[in-house]
CSV table of C-alpha atoms in Angstrom, one decimal:
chain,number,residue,atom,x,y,z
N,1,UNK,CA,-60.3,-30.4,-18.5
N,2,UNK,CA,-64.1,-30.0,-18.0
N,3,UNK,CA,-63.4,-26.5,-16.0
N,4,UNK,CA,-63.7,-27.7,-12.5
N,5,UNK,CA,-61.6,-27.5,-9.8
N,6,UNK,CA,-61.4,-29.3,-6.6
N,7,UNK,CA,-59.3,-32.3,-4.7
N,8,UNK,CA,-61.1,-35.7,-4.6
N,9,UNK,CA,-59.0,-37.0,-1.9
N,10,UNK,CA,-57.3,-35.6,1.4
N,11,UNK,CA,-54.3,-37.4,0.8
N,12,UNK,CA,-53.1,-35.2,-2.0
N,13,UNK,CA,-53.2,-32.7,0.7
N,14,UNK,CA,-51.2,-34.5,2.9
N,15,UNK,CA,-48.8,-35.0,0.0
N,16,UNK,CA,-48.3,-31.7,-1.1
N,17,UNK,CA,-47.6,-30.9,2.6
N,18,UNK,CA,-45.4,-33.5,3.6
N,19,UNK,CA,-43.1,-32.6,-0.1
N,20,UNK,CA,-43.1,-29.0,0.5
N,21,UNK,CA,-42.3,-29.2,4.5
N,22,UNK,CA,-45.8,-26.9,5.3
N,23,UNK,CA,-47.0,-27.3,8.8
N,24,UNK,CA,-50.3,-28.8,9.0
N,25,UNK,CA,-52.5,-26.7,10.9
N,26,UNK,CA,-51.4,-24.2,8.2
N,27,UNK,CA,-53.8,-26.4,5.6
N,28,UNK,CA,-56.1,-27.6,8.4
N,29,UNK,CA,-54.6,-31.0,8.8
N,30,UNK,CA,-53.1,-32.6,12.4
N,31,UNK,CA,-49.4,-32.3,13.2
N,32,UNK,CA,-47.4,-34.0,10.2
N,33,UNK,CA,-45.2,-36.8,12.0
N,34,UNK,CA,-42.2,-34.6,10.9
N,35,UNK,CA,-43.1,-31.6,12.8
N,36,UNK,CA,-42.9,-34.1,15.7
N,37,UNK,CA,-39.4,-34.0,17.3
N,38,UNK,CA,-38.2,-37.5,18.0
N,39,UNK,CA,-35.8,-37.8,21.5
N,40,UNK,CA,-32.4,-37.0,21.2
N,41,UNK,CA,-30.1,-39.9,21.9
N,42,UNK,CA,-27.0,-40.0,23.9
N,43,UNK,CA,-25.2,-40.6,20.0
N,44,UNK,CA,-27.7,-37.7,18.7
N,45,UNK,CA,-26.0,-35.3,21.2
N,46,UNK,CA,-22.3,-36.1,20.1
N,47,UNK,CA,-20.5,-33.8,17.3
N,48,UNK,CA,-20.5,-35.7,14.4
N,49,UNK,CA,-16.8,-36.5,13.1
N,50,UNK,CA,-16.7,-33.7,10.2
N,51,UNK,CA,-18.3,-31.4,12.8
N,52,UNK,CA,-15.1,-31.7,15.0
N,53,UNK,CA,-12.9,-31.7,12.3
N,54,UNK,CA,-14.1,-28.4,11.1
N,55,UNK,CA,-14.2,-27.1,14.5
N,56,UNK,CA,-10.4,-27.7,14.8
N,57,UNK,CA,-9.7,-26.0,11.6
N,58,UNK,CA,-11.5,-23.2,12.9
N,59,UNK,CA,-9.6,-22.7,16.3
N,60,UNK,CA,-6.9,-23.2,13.9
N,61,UNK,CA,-7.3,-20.4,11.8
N,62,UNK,CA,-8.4,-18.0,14.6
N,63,UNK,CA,-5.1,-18.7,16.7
N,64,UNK,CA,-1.7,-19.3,15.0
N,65,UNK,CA,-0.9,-21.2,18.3
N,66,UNK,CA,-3.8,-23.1,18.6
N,67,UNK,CA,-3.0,-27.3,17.9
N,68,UNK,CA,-5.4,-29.5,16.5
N,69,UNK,CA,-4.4,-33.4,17.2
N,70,UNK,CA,-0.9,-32.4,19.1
N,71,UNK,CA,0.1,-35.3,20.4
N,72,UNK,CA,0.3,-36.9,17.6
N,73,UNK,CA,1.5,-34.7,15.2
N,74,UNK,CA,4.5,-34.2,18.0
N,75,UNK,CA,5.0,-37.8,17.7
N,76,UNK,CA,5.4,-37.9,13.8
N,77,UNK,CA,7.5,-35.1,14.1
N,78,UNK,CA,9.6,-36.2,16.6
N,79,UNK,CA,10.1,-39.6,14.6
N,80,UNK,CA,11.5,-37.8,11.5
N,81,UNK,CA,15.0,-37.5,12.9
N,82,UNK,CA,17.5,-35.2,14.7
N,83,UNK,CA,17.9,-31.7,12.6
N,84,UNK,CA,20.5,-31.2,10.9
N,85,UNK,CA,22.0,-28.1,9.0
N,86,UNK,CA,20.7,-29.6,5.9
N,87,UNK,CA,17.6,-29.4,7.1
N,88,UNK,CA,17.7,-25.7,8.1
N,89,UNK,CA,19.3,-24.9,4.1
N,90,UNK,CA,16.1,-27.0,2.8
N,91,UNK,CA,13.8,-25.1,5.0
N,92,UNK,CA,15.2,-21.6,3.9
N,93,UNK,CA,15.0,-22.7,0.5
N,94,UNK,CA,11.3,-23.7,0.9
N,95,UNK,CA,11.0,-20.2,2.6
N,96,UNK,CA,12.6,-18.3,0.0
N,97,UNK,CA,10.3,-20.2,-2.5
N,98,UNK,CA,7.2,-19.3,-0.7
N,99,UNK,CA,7.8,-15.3,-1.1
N,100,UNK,CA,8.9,-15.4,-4.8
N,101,UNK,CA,5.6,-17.4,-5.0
N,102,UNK,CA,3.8,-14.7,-3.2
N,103,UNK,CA,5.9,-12.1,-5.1
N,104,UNK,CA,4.1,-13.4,-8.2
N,105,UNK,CA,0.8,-14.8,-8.2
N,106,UNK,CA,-0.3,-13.2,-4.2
N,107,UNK,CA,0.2,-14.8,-0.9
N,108,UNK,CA,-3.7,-16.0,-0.4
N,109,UNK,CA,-3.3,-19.8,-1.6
N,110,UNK,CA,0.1,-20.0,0.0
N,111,UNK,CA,-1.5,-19.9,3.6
N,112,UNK,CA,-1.7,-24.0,4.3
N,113,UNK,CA,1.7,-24.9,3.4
N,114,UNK,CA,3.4,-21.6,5.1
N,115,UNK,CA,1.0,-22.7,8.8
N,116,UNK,CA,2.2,-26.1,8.1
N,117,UNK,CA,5.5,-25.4,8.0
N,118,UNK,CA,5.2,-23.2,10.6
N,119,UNK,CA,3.9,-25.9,13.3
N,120,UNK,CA,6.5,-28.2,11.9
N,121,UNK,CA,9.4,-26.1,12.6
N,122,UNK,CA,8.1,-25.0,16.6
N,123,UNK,CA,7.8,-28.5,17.6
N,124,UNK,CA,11.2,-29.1,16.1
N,125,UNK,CA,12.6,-26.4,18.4
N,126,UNK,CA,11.6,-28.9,21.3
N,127,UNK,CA,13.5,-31.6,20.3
N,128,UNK,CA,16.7,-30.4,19.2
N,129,UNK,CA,19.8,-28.0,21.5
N,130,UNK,CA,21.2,-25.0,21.1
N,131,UNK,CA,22.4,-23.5,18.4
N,132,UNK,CA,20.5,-25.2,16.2
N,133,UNK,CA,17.6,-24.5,18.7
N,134,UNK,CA,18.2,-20.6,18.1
N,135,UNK,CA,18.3,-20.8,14.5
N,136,UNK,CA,15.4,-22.9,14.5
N,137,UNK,CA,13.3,-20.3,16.3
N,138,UNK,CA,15.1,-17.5,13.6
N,139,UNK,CA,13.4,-19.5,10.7
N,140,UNK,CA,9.9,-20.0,12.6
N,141,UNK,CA,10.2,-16.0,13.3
N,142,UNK,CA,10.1,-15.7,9.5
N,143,UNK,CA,7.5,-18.3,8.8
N,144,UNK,CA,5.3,-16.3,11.2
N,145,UNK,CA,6.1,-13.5,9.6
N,146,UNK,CA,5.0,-14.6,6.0
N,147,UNK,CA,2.3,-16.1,7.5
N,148,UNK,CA,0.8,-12.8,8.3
N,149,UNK,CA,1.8,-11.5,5.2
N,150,UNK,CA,-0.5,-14.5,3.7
N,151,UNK,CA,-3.3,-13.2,5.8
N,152,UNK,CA,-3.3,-9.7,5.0
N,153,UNK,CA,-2.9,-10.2,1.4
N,154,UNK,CA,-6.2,-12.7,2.2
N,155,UNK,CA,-7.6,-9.4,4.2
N,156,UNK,CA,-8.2,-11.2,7.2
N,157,UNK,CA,-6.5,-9.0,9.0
N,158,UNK,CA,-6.6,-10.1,13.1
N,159,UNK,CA,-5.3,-13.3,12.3
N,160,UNK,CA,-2.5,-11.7,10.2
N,161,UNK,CA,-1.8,-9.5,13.0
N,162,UNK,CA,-2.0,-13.0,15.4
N,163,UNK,CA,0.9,-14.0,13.3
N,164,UNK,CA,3.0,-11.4,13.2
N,165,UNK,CA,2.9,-10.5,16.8
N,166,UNK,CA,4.1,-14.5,17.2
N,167,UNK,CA,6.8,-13.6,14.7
N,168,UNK,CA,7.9,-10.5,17.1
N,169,UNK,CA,7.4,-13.4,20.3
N,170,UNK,CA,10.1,-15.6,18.5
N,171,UNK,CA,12.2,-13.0,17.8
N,172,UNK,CA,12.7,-11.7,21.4
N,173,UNK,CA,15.6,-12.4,22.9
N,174,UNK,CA,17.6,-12.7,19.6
N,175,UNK,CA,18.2,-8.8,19.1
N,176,UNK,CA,17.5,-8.6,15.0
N,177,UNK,CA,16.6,-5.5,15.2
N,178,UNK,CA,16.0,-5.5,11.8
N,179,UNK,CA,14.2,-8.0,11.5
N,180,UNK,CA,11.8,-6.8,14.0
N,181,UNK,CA,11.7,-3.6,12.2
N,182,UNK,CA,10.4,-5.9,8.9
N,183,UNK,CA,7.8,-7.3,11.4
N,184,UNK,CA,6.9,-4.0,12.6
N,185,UNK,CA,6.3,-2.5,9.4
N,186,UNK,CA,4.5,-4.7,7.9
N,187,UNK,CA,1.7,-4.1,10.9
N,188,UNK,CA,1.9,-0.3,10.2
N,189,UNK,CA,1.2,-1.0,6.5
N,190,UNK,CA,-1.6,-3.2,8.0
N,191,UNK,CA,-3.1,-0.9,10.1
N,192,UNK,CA,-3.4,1.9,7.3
N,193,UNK,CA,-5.1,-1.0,5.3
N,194,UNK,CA,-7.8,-1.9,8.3
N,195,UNK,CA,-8.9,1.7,9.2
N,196,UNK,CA,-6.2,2.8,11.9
N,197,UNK,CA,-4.2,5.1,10.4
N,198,UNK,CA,-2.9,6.4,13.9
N,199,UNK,CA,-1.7,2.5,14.7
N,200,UNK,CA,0.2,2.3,11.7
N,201,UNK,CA,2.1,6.3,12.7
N,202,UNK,CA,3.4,4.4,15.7
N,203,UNK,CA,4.4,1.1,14.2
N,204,UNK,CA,6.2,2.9,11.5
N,205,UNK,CA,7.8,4.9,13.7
N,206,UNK,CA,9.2,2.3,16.2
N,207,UNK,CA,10.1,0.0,13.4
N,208,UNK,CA,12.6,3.0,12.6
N,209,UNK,CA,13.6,2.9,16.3
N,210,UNK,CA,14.0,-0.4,15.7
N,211,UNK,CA,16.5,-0.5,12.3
N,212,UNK,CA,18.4,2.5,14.4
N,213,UNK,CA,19.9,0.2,16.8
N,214,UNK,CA,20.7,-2.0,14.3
N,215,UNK,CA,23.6,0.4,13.2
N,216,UNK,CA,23.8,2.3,9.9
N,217,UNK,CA,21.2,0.8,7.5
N,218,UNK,CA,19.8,3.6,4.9
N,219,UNK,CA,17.4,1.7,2.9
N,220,UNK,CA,15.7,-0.1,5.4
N,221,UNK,CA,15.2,3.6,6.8
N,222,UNK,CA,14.0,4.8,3.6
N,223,UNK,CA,11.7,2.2,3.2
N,224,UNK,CA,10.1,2.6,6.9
N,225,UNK,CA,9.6,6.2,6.1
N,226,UNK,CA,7.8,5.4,2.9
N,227,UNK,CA,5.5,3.5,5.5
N,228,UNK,CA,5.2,6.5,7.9
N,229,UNK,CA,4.1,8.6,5.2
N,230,UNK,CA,1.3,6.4,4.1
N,231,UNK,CA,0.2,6.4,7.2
N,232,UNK,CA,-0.1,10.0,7.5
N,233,UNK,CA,-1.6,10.7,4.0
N,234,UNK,CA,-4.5,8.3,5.2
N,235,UNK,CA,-4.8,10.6,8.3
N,236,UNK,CA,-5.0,14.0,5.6
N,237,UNK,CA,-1.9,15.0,7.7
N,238,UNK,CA,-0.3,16.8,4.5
N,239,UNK,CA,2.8,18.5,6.0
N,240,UNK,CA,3.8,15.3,8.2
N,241,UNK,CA,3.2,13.2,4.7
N,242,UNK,CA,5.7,15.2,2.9
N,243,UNK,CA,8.3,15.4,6.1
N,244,UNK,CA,7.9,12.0,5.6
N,245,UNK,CA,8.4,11.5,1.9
N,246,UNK,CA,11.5,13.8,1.8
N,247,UNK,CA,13.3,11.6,5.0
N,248,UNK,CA,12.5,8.2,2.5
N,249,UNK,CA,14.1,10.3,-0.4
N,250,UNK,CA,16.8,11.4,1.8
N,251,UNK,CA,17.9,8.4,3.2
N,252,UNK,CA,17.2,6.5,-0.5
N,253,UNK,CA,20.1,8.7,-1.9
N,254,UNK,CA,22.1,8.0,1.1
N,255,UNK,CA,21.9,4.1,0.6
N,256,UNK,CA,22.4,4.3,-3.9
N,257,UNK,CA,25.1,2.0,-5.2
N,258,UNK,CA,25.1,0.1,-1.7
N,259,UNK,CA,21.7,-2.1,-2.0
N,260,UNK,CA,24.0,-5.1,-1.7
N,261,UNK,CA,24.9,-4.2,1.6
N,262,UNK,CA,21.4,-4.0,2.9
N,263,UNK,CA,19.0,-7.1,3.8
N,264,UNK,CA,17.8,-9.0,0.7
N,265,UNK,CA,14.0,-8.7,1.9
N,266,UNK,CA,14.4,-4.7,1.3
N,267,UNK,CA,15.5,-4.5,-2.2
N,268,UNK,CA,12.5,-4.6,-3.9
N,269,UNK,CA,12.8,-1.3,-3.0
N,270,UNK,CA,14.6,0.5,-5.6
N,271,UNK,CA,14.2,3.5,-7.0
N,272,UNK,CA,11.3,2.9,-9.2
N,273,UNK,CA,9.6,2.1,-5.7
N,274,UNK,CA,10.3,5.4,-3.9
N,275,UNK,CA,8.7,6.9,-6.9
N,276,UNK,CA,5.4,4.9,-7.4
N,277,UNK,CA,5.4,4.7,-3.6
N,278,UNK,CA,5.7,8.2,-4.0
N,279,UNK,CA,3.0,8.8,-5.8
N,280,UNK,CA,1.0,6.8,-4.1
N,281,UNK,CA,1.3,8.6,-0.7
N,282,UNK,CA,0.3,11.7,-3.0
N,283,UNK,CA,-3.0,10.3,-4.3
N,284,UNK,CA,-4.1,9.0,-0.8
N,285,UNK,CA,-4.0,12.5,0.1
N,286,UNK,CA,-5.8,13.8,-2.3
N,287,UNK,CA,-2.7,16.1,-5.3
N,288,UNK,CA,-3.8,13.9,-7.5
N,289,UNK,CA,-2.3,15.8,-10.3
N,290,UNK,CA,1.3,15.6,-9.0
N,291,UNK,CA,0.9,12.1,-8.2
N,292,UNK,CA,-0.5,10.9,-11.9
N,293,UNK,CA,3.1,11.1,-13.9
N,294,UNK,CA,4.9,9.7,-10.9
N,295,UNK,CA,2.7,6.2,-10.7
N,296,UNK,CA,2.7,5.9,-14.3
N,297,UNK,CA,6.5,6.5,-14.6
N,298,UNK,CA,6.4,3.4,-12.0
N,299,UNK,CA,4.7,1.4,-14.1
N,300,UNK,CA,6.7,2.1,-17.4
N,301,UNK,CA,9.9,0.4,-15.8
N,302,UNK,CA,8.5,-2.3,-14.1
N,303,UNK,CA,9.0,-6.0,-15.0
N,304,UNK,CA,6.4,-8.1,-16.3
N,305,UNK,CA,7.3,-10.6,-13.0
N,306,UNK,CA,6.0,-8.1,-10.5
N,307,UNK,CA,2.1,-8.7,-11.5
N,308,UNK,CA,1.0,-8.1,-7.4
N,309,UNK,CA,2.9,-4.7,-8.0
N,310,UNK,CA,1.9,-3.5,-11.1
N,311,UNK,CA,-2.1,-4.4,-10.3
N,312,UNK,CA,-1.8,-2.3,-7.3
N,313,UNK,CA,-0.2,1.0,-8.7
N,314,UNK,CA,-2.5,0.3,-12.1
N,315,UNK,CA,-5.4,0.8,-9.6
N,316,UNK,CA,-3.6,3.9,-7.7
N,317,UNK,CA,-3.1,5.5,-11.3
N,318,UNK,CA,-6.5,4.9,-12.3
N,319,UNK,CA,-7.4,6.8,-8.6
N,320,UNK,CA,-5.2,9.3,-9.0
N,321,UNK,CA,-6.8,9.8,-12.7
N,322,UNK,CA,-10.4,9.6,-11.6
N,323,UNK,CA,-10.0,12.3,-8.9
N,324,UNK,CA,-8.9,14.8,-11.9
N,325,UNK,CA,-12.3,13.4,-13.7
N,326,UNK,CA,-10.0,11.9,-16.5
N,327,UNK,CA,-12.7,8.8,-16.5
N,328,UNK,CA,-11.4,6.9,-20.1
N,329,UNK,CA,-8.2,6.8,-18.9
N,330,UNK,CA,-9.1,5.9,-15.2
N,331,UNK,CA,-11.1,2.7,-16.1
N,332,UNK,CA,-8.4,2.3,-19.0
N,333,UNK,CA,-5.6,1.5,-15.8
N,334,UNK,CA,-8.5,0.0,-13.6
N,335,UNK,CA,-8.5,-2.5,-16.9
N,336,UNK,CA,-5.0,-3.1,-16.2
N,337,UNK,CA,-5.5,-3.6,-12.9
N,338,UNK,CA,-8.3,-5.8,-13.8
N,339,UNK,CA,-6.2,-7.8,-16.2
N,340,UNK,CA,-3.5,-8.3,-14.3
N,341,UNK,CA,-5.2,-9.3,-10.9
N,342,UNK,CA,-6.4,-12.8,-13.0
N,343,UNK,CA,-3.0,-13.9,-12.9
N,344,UNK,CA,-3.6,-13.8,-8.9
N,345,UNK,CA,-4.7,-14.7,-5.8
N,346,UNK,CA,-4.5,-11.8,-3.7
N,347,UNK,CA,-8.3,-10.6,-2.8
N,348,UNK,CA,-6.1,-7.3,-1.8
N,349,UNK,CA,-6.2,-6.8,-5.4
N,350,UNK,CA,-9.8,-7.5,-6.0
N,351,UNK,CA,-10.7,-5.6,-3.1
N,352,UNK,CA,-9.2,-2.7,-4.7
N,353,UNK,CA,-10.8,-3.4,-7.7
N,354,UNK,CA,-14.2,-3.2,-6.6
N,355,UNK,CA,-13.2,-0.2,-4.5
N,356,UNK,CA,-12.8,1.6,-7.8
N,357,UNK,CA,-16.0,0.4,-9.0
N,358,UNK,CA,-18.3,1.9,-6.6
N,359,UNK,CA,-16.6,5.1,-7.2
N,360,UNK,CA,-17.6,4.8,-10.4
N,361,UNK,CA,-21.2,4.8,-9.4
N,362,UNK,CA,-21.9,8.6,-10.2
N,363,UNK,CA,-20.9,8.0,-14.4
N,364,UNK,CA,-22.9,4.8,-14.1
N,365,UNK,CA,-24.6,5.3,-17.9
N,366,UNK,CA,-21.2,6.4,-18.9
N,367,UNK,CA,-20.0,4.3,-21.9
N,368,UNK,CA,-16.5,4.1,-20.8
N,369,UNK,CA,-17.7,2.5,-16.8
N,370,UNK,CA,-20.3,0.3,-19.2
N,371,UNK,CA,-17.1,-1.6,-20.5
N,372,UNK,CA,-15.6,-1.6,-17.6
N,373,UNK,CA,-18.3,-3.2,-15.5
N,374,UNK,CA,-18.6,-6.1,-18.4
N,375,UNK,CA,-14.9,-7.1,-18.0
N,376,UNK,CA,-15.3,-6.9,-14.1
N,377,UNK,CA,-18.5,-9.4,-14.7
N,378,UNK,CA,-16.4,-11.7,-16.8
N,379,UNK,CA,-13.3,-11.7,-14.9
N,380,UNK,CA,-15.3,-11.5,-10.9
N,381,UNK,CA,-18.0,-13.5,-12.0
């Protein structure tokens, strides 16, 4: 008040820097008696309880093999009973359950439940004899296998492709081929998602090696060609892309008015599919113009159910759009996309999202990418 300035006592020193954690040579002072280690104890030195729990969650979540408590978990599961074939039927049911789930709101938050299960039904294999062994070890194939499908739609992407090779371990011996050809194209779409477009050629092409010696099976075929071609259109290899498009468009008309006759996990791939899929492949490499009417056609006819779907080819058309400099109507579909995505939990979908947006970065002060960046705000945070 009278203009001064100056500390009357030492102590307020010491105060200020014992509350704001400054060393005390830093303000001329001796060592503070917190700089001062004290001796670690033999308890000090032992992983604290949470430490170790969080530990085990993360071998977990690294290995789809790893255990965490085994012996007792084998205990509680053994103590539930013999297996039964009403078990297997409620099982499948929970399966089936789990990929309409996915089908509509992403596979992300479905992870838990779908490892859980998972463990549940391979220490079940232990305990029980054959067959019901063997059709234990089908359903644990297929939990596997939708377990990696939860991790790649969370984009963690080695332990997706952890569980998914498990799914091809439990499979071996069984000869479903076709399944196996499920297993290995979901990898080859994988790989094109995580960089390795040369990966996912190969996968594509022995999953079709694969459905082959399973016998006659046209839209499986058509559907793992589809997969070859994305493959190829990530690697610019034009003429191989469109080989492979024409082989998925072949063997779709092959396989039209028998889609009862073919697995039930490879119907969603109808004809509005092959035609979004279509134009997909086409914008990855880049004909942009041919690609536009075939996405949007896609997304005329399909359902309000398939949200996942129709967020992913509302970002493709907005690609497809941008890449012809149409930029209303690209971040008009990106706000589709946008809208659509906060129905889910798929960061596949975000991820794409914010793809788009930094390729907006060149119209930045463009009124159209203004708007969009304010919805992205509200709806990302």
């Amino acid at each position: 008040m009278s203009g001064r300035r100056g500390l009357a006592h030492i102590d307020v020193i010491e105060r200020v820097a014992d509350g704001l954690r400054i060393p005390g040579a830093m303000l001329g002072l001796a060592h503070r008696p917190w700089e001062i280690p004290s001796p670690a104890t033999s308890r000090d030195r032992l992983p604290s309880r949470s430490a170790q729990t969080f530990a085990t969650f993360a071998d977990a979540e690294r290995s789809p093999e790893a255990e965490s408590h085994s012996d007792f978990d084998d205990l509680l599961t053994l103590a539930d009973g013999r297996v039964t074939r009403s078990t297997l039927l409620a099982l499948r049911s929970s399966v089936e359950d789990y990929w309409r789930r996915d089908d509509e709101h992403g596979g992300a938050s479905l992870r838990p439940a779908v490892v859980g299960h998972l463990r549940y039904v391979t220490q079940m294999m232990s305990s029980v004899r054959a067959p019901l062994r063997r059709d234990l070890q089908s359903l644990a194939a297929e939990l596997a296998r939708l377990a990696g499908w939860a991790y790649f739609d969370a984009r963690q992407y080695s332990t997706a492709r952890a569980h998914f090779t498990q799914a091809l371990r439990l499979s071996h011996g069984q000869h479903d081929y076709l399944f196996m050809a499920n297993v290995l194209s979901c990898m080859s779409l994988q790989a094109t998602y995580d960089g390795q477009p040369a990966d996912a050629v190969a996968l594509a092409c022995k999953a079709q090696d694969s459905a082959r010696a399973a016998g006659r099976q046209p839209l499986v075929m058509s559907m793992l060609h589809m997969r070859e071609a994305f493959a190829h259109a990530t690697l610019r290899d034009a003429a191989s892309c469109h080989q492979a498009i024409g082989r998925s468009r072949d063997a779709y008309e092959q396989a039209r008015d028998h889609e009862a006759e073919a697995p039930s996990w490879v119907r969603y791939f109808d004809e509005t599919k092959l035609i979004v899929d279509t134009g997909i492949a086409l914008a990855k490499l880049g004909e942009s113009e041919r690609a536009e009417p075939l996405i949007a056609e896609g997304l005329r006819r399909e359902t309000g159910a398939q949200q996942r779907g129709r967020a992913f080819h509302a970002f493709w058309l907005a690609t497809a759009q941008l890449q012809q400099g149409k930029l209303d109507a690209a971040c008009q579909s990106a706000g589709l996309a946008l809208d659509l995505s906060a129905s889910l939990d798929s960061p596949r979908v975000e991820g794409h999202v914010r793809e788009f947006h930094q390729r907006l970065a060149p119209y930045a002060r463009e009124t159209p990418v203004i708007a969009f960046e304010q919805r992205m705000r509200e709806a990302f945070g």
